[in-house]
PDB file of C-alpha atoms in Angstrom:
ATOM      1  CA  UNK A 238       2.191  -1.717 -14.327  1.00  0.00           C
ATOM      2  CA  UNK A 239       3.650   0.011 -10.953  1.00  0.00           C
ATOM      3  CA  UNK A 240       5.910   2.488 -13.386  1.00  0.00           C
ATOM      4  CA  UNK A 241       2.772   2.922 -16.061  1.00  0.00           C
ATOM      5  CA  UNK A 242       0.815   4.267 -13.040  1.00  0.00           C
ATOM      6  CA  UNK A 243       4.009   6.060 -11.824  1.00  0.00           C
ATOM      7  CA  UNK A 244       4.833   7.727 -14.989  1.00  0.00           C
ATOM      8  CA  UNK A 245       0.832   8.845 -15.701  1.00  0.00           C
ATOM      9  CA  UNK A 246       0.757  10.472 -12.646  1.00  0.00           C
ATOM     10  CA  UNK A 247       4.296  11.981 -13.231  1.00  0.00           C
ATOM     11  CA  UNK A 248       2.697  13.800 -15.960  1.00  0.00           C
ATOM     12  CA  UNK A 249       0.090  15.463 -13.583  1.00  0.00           C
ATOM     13  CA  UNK A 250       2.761  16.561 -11.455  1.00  0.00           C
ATOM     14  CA  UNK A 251       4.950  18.160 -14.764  1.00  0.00           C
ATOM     15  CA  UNK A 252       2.223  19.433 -15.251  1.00  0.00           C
ATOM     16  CA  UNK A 253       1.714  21.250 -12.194  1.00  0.00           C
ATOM     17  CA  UNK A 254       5.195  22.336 -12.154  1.00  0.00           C
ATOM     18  CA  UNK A 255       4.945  23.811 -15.397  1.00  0.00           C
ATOM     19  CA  UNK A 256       2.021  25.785 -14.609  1.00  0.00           C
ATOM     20  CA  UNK A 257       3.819  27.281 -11.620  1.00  0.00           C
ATOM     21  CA  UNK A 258       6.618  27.747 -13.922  1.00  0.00           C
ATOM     22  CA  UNK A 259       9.024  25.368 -12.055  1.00  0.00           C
ATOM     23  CA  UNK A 260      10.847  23.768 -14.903  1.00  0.00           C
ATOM     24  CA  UNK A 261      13.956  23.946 -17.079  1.00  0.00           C
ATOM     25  CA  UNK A 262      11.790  24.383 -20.270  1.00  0.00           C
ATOM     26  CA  UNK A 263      12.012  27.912 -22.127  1.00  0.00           C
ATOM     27  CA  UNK A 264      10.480  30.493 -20.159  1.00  0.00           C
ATOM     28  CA  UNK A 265       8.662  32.847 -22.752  1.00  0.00           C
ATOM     29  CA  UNK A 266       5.620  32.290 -22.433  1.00  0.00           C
ATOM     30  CA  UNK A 267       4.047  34.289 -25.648  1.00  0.00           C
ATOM     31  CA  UNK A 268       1.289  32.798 -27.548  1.00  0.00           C
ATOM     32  CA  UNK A 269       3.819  32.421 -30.692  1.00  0.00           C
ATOM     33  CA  UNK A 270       6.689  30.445 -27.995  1.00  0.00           C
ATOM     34  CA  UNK A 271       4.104  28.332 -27.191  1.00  0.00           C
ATOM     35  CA  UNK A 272       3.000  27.196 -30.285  1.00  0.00           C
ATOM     36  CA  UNK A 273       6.796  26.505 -31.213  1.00  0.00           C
ATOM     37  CA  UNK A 274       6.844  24.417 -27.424  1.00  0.00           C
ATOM     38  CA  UNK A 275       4.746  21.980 -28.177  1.00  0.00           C
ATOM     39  CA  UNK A 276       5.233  19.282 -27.182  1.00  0.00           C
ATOM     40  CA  UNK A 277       7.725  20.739 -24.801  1.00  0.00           C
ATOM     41  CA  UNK A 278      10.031  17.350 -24.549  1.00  0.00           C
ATOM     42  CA  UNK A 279      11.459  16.259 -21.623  1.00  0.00           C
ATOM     43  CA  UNK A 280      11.529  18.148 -17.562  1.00  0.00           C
ATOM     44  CA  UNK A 281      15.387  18.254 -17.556  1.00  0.00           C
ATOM     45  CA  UNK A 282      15.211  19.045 -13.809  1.00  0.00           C
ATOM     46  CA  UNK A 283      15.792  16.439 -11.025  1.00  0.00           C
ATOM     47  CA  UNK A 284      12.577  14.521 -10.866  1.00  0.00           C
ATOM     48  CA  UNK A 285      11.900  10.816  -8.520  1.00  0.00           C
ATOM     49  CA  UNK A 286       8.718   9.217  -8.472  1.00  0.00           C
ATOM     50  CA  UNK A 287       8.206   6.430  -5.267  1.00  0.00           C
ATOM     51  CA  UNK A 288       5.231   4.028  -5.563  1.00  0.00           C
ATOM     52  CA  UNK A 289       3.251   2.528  -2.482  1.00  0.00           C
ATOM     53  CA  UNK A 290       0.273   0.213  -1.986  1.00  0.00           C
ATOM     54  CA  UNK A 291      -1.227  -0.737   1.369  1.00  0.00           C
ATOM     55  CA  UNK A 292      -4.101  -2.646   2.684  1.00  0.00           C
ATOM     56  CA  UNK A 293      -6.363  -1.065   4.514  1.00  0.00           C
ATOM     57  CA  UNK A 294      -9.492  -3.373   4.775  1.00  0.00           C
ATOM     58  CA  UNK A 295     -11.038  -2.974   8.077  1.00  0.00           C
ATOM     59  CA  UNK A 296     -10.984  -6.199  10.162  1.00  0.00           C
ATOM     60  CA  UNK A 297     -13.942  -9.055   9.815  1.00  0.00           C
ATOM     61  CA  UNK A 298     -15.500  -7.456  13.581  1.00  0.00           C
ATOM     62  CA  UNK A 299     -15.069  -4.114  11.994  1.00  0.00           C
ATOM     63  CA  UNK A 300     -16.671  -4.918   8.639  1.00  0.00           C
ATOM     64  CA  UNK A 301     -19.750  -6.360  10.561  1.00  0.00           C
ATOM     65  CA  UNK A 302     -20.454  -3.662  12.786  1.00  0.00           C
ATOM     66  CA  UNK A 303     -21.092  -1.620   9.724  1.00  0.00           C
ATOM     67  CA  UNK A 304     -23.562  -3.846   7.997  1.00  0.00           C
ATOM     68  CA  UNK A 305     -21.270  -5.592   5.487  1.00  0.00           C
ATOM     69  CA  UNK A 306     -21.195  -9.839   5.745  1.00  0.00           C
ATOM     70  CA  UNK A 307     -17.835 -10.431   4.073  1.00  0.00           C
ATOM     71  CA  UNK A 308     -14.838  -9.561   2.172  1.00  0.00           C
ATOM     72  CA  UNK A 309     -14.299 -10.431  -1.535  1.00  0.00           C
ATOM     73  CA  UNK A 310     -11.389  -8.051  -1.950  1.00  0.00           C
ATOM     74  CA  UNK A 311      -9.313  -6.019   0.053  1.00  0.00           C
ATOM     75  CA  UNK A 312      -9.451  -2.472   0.327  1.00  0.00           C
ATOM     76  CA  UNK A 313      -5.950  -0.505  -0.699  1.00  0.00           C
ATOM     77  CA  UNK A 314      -4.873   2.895  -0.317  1.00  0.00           C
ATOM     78  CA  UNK A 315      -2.542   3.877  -3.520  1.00  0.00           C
ATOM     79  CA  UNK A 316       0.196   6.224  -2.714  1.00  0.00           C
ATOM     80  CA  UNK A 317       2.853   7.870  -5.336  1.00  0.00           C
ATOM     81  CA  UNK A 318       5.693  10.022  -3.953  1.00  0.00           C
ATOM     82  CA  UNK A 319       6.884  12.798  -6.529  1.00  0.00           C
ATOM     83  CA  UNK A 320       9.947  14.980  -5.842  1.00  0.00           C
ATOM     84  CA  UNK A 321      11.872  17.352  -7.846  1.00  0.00           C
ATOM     85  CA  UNK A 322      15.121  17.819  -5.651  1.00  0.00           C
ATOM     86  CA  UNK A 323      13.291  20.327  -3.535  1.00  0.00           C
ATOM     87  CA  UNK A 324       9.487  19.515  -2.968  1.00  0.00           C
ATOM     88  CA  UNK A 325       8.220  16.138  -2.203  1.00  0.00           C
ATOM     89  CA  UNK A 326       4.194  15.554  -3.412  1.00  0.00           C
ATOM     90  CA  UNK A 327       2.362  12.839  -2.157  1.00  0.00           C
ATOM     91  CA  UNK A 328      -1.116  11.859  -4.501  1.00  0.00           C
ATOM     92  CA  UNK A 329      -3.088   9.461  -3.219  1.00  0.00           C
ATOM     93  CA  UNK A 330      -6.452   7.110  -4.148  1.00  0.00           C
ATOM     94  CA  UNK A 331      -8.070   5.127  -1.699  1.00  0.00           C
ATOM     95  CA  UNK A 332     -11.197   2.231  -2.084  1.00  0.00           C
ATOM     96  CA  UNK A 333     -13.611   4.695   0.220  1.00  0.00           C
ATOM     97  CA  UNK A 334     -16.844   5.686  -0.596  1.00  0.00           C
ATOM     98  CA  UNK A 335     -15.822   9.215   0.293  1.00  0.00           C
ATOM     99  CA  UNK A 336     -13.488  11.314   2.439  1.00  0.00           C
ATOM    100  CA  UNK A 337     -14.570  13.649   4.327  1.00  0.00           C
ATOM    101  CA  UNK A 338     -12.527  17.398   4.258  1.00  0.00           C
ATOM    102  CA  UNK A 339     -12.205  17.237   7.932  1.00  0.00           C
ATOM    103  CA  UNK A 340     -10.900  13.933   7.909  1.00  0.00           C
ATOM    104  CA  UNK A 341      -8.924  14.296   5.065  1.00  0.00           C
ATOM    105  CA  UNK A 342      -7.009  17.385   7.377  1.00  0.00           C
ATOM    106  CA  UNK A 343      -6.885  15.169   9.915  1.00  0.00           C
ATOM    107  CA  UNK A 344      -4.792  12.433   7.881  1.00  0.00           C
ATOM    108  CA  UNK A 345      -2.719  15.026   6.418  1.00  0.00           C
ATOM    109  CA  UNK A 346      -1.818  16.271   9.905  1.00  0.00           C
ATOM    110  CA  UNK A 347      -0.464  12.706  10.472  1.00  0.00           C
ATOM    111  CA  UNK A 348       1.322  11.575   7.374  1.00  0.00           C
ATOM    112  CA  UNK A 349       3.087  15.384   7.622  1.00  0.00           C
ATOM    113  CA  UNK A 350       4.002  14.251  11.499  1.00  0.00           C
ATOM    114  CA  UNK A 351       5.592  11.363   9.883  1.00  0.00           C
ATOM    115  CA  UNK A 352       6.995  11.850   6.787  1.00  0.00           C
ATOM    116  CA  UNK A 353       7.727  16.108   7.218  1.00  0.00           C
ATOM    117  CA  UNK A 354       5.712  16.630   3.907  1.00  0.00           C
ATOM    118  CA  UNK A 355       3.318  19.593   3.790  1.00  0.00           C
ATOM    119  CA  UNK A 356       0.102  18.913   3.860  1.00  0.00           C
ATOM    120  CA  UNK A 357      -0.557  21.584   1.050  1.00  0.00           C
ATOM    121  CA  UNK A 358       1.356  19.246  -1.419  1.00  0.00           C
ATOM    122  CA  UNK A 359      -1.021  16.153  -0.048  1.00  0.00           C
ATOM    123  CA  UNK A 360      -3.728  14.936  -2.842  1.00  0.00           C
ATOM    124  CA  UNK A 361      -6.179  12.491  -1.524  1.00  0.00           C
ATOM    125  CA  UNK A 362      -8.987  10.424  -3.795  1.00  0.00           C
ATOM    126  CA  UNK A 363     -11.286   8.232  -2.893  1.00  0.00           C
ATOM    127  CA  UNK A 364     -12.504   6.106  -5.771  1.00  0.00           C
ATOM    128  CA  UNK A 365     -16.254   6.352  -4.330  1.00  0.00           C
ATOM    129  CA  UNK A 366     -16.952   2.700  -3.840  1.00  0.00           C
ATOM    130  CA  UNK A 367     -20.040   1.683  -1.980  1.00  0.00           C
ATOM    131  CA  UNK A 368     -18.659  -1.651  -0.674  1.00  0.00           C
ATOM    132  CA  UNK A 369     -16.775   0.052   1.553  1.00  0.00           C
ATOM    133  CA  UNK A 370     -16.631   2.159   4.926  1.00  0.00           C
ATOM    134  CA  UNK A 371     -15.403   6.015   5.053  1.00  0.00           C
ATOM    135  CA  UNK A 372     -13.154   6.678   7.270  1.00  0.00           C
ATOM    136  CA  UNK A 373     -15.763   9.458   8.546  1.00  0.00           C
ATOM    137  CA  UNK A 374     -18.134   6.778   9.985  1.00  0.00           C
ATOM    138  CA  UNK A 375     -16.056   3.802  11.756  1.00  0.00           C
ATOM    139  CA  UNK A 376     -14.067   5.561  14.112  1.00  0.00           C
ATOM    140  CA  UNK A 377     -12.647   2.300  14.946  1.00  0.00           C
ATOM    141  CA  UNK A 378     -11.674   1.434  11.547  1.00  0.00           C
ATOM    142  CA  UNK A 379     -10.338   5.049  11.183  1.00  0.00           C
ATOM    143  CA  UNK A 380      -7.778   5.088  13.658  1.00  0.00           C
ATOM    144  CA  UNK A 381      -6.680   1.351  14.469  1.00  0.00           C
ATOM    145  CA  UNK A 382      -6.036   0.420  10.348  1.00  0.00           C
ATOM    146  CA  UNK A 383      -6.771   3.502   8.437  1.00  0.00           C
ATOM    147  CA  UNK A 384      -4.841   6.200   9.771  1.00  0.00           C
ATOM    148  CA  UNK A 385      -1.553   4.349  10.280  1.00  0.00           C
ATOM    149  CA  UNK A 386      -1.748   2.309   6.940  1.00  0.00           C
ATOM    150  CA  UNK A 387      -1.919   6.099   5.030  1.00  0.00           C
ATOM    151  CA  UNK A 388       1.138   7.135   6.886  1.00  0.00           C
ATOM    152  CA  UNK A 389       2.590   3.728   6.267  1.00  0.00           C
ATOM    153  CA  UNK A 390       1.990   4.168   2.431  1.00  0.00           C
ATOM    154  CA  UNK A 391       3.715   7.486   2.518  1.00  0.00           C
ATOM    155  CA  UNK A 392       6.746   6.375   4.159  1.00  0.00           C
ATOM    156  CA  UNK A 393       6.777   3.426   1.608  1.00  0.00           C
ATOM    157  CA  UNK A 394       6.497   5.460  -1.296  1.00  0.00           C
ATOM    158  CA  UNK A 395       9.197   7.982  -0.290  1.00  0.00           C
ATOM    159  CA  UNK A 396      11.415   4.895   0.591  1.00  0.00           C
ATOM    160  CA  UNK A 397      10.823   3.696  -2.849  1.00  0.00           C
ATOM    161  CA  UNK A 398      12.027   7.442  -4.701  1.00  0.00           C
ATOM    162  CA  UNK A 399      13.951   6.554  -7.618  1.00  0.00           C
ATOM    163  CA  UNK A 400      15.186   8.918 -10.566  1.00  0.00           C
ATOM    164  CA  UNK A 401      12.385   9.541 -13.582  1.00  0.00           C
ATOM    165  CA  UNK A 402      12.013  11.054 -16.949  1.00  0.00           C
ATOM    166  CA  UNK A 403       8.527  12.533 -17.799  1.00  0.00           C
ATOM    167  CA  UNK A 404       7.661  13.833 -20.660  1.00  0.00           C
ATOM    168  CA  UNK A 405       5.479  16.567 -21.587  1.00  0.00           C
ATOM    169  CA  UNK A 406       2.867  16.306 -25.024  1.00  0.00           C
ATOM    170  CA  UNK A 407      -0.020  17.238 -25.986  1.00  0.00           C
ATOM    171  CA  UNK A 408      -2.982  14.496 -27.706  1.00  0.00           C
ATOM    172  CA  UNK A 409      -6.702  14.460 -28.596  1.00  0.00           C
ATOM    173  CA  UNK A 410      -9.128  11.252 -28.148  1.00  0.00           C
ATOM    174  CA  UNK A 411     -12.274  11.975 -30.224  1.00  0.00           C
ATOM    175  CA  UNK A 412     -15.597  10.282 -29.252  1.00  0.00           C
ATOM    176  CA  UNK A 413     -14.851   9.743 -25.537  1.00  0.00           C
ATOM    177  CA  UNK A 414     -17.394  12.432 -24.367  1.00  0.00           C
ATOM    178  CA  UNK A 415     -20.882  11.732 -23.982  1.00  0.00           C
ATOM    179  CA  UNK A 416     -24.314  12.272 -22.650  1.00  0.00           C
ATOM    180  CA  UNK A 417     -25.855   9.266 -20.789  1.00  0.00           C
ATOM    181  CA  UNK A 418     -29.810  11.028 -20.117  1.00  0.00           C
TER     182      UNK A 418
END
């Protein structure tokens, strides 16, 4: 499951190194090249993908003081490392209801302190659950288990780099879009 998840999010960052035209894959890019291009087969270039997941469920006093009674689950933060010999991308999703953009800055600030990543090449995602604090609103919660467990889960995932093929392709999945009003 850990390389599924690793290898769907590869995609998304082929992806983005196509469109900046970063890749090894012919570069004419006429309508008629195109056409003949897909699917474009394999990113020949040097390409690692790291995986990370960390808990970051506040503590029982924690959890209280915001009006929740228990835990049924823990909360994790989701981290995969991509690098392609010269950039290193971190994309992350975390069980929060939201994320604010301040705070967001200010956890890119500290995973960059620790890890030397940029924080341009940062992605964070919160899932939007609403059995759960943002980091925005339990400043306790943000900085004694949040904070550190994102830069933990960084580290981790960059620790866990490890040589990957993605593929590029192109597919269509009829009937999946839909009005629900």
């Amino acid at each position: 499951m850990k390389r599924i998840i690793c290898l769907i999010l590869a995609l998304f960052m082929l992806v983005s190194l196509v469109a900046c035209g970063d890749t090894n894959l012919p570069a004419d890019d006429t309508a008629d090249s195109q056409a003949e291009n897909t699917p474009a087969g394999p990113y020949t270039g040097e390409f690692k993908v790291g995986f990370s997941r960390v808990v970051i469920t506040p503590t029982e006093a924690q959890m209280k003081s915001a009006g929740f009674n228990r835990v049924d689950s823990d909360l994790t933060a989701t981290c995969i490392a991509f690098n392609d010999g010269k950039t290193t991308s971190l994309i992350y999703t975390i069980d929060t209801q939201n994320i604010s953009q301040k705070y967001s800055d200010t956890v890119k600030a500290r995973i960059k302190a620790v890890t030397k990543v940029k924080e341009e090449n940062i992605f964070i995602s919160a899932i939007h659950t609403h059995s759960s604090l943002y980091p925005d609103s339990n400043a306790a919660w943000a900085t004694s288990v949040f904070l550190p467990k994102m830069a933990d889960a960084a580290k981790e995932a960059i620790a866990d780099l490890s040589d990957a093929t993605a593929y590029l392709g192109e597919g269509k999945s009829t009937g999946m879009a839909f009005v629900r009003r």
